[in-house]
Amino acid sequence: VRDACGAGSAGRIAYAMALDGLFFAGPDRAHDRLRTPRVAILAQAIVAGGLVLALRRFPSLLDYTTFAILLAAMASTSALYVLRSRRPELPRPYRAWGYPLVPAAYFLANAAIAGALLYGRPLECAVALGVTATGIPFLFVFSRRERRWRPGSPDAGGDPR
């Protein structure tokens, strides 16, 4: 269940984001002796427990997680195209093999699987969409905060923390 809810790595993602000022303060605190992100891991365990209580069965948790991962894969593949069109001057230390066809095929395959899941498991997909949507307001708050903090940005103020 830990892996199905993302608790293995998600706590460390929140920890890294908090260190960078892209998340709330608190998850950036590590255990004094073990140096593990204890607050972030505890918060993620609570979220995972809530998902277990809400979805109640392992197959439902697995479908929820699979759908959320498919959405993330589709978003990152889309970002590849957006970044290449908006910022063509950036260096590309790693080239996407078979671009633009292979990433497009990957996107379409993920979309097909996500569509099948949406049709066959609408509750789990709705929960994944709902949980994802709760992050949208935070995206705007923290991305604005990060822009202000980034040196050379038009509204650069100071450290966001």
mmCIF file of N, CA, C and O in Angstrom, residues 126-138:
data_model
loop_
_atom_site.group_PDB
_atom_site.id
_atom_site.type_symbol
_atom_site.label_atom_id
_atom_site.label_comp_id
_atom_site.label_asym_id
_atom_site.label_seq_id
_atom_site.Cartn_x
_atom_site.Cartn_y
_atom_site.Cartn_z
ATOM 1 N N ALA A 126 -11.790 9.813 -10.733
ATOM 2 C CA ALA A 126 -12.321 11.071 -10.198
ATOM 3 C C ALA A 126 -11.551 11.492 -8.950
ATOM 4 O O ALA A 126 -11.253 12.682 -8.772
ATOM 5 N N VAL A 127 -11.211 10.534 -8.098
ATOM 6 C CA VAL A 127 -10.422 10.853 -6.901
ATOM 7 C C VAL A 127 -9.047 11.371 -7.316
ATOM 8 O O VAL A 127 -8.559 12.375 -6.782
ATOM 9 N N ALA A 128 -8.420 10.715 -8.300
ATOM 10 C CA ALA A 128 -7.095 11.167 -8.767
ATOM 11 C C ALA A 128 -7.186 12.576 -9.355
ATOM 12 O O ALA A 128 -6.325 13.421 -9.080
ATOM 13 N N LEU A 129 -8.221 12.838 -10.134
ATOM 14 C CA LEU A 129 -8.391 14.180 -10.700
ATOM 15 C C LEU A 129 -8.649 15.206 -9.602
ATOM 16 O O LEU A 129 -8.118 16.315 -9.639
ATOM 17 N N GLY A 130 -9.451 14.821 -8.603
ATOM 18 C CA GLY A 130 -9.744 15.731 -7.501
ATOM 19 C C GLY A 130 -8.511 16.057 -6.681
ATOM 20 O O GLY A 130 -8.268 17.222 -6.344
ATOM 21 N N VAL A 131 -7.732 15.043 -6.364
ATOM 22 C CA VAL A 131 -6.503 15.267 -5.593
ATOM 23 C C VAL A 131 -5.543 16.139 -6.395
ATOM 24 O O VAL A 131 -4.926 17.062 -5.861
ATOM 25 N N THR A 132 -5.432 15.873 -7.693
ATOM 26 C CA THR A 132 -4.568 16.684 -8.543
ATOM 27 C C THR A 132 -5.061 18.124 -8.595
ATOM 28 O O THR A 132 -4.269 19.069 -8.502
ATOM 29 N N ALA A 133 -6.355 18.308 -8.707
ATOM 30 C CA ALA A 133 -6.928 19.659 -8.795
ATOM 31 C C ALA A 133 -6.709 20.463 -7.519
ATOM 32 O O ALA A 133 -6.587 21.692 -7.585
ATOM 33 N N THR A 134 -6.603 19.799 -6.381
ATOM 34 C CA THR A 134 -6.361 20.547 -5.144
ATOM 35 C C THR A 134 -5.004 21.234 -5.159
ATOM 36 O O THR A 134 -4.782 22.190 -4.418
ATOM 37 N N GLY A 135 -4.102 20.775 -6.005
ATOM 38 C CA GLY A 135 -2.781 21.392 -6.083
ATOM 39 C C GLY A 135 -2.715 22.626 -6.966
ATOM 40 O O GLY A 135 -1.749 23.384 -6.901
ATOM 41 N N ILE A 136 -3.735 22.871 -7.769
ATOM 42 C CA ILE A 136 -3.695 23.995 -8.714
ATOM 43 C C ILE A 136 -3.547 25.347 -8.016
ATOM 44 O O ILE A 136 -2.690 26.145 -8.412
ATOM 45 N N PRO A 137 -4.318 25.652 -6.966
ATOM 46 C CA PRO A 137 -4.107 26.942 -6.299
ATOM 47 C C PRO A 137 -2.687 27.090 -5.738
ATOM 48 O O PRO A 137 -2.099 28.168 -5.799
ATOM 49 N N PHE A 138 -2.128 25.999 -5.230
ATOM 50 C CA PHE A 138 -0.779 26.041 -4.682
ATOM 51 C C PHE A 138 0.250 26.269 -5.783
ATOM 52 O O PHE A 138 1.256 26.936 -5.577
#
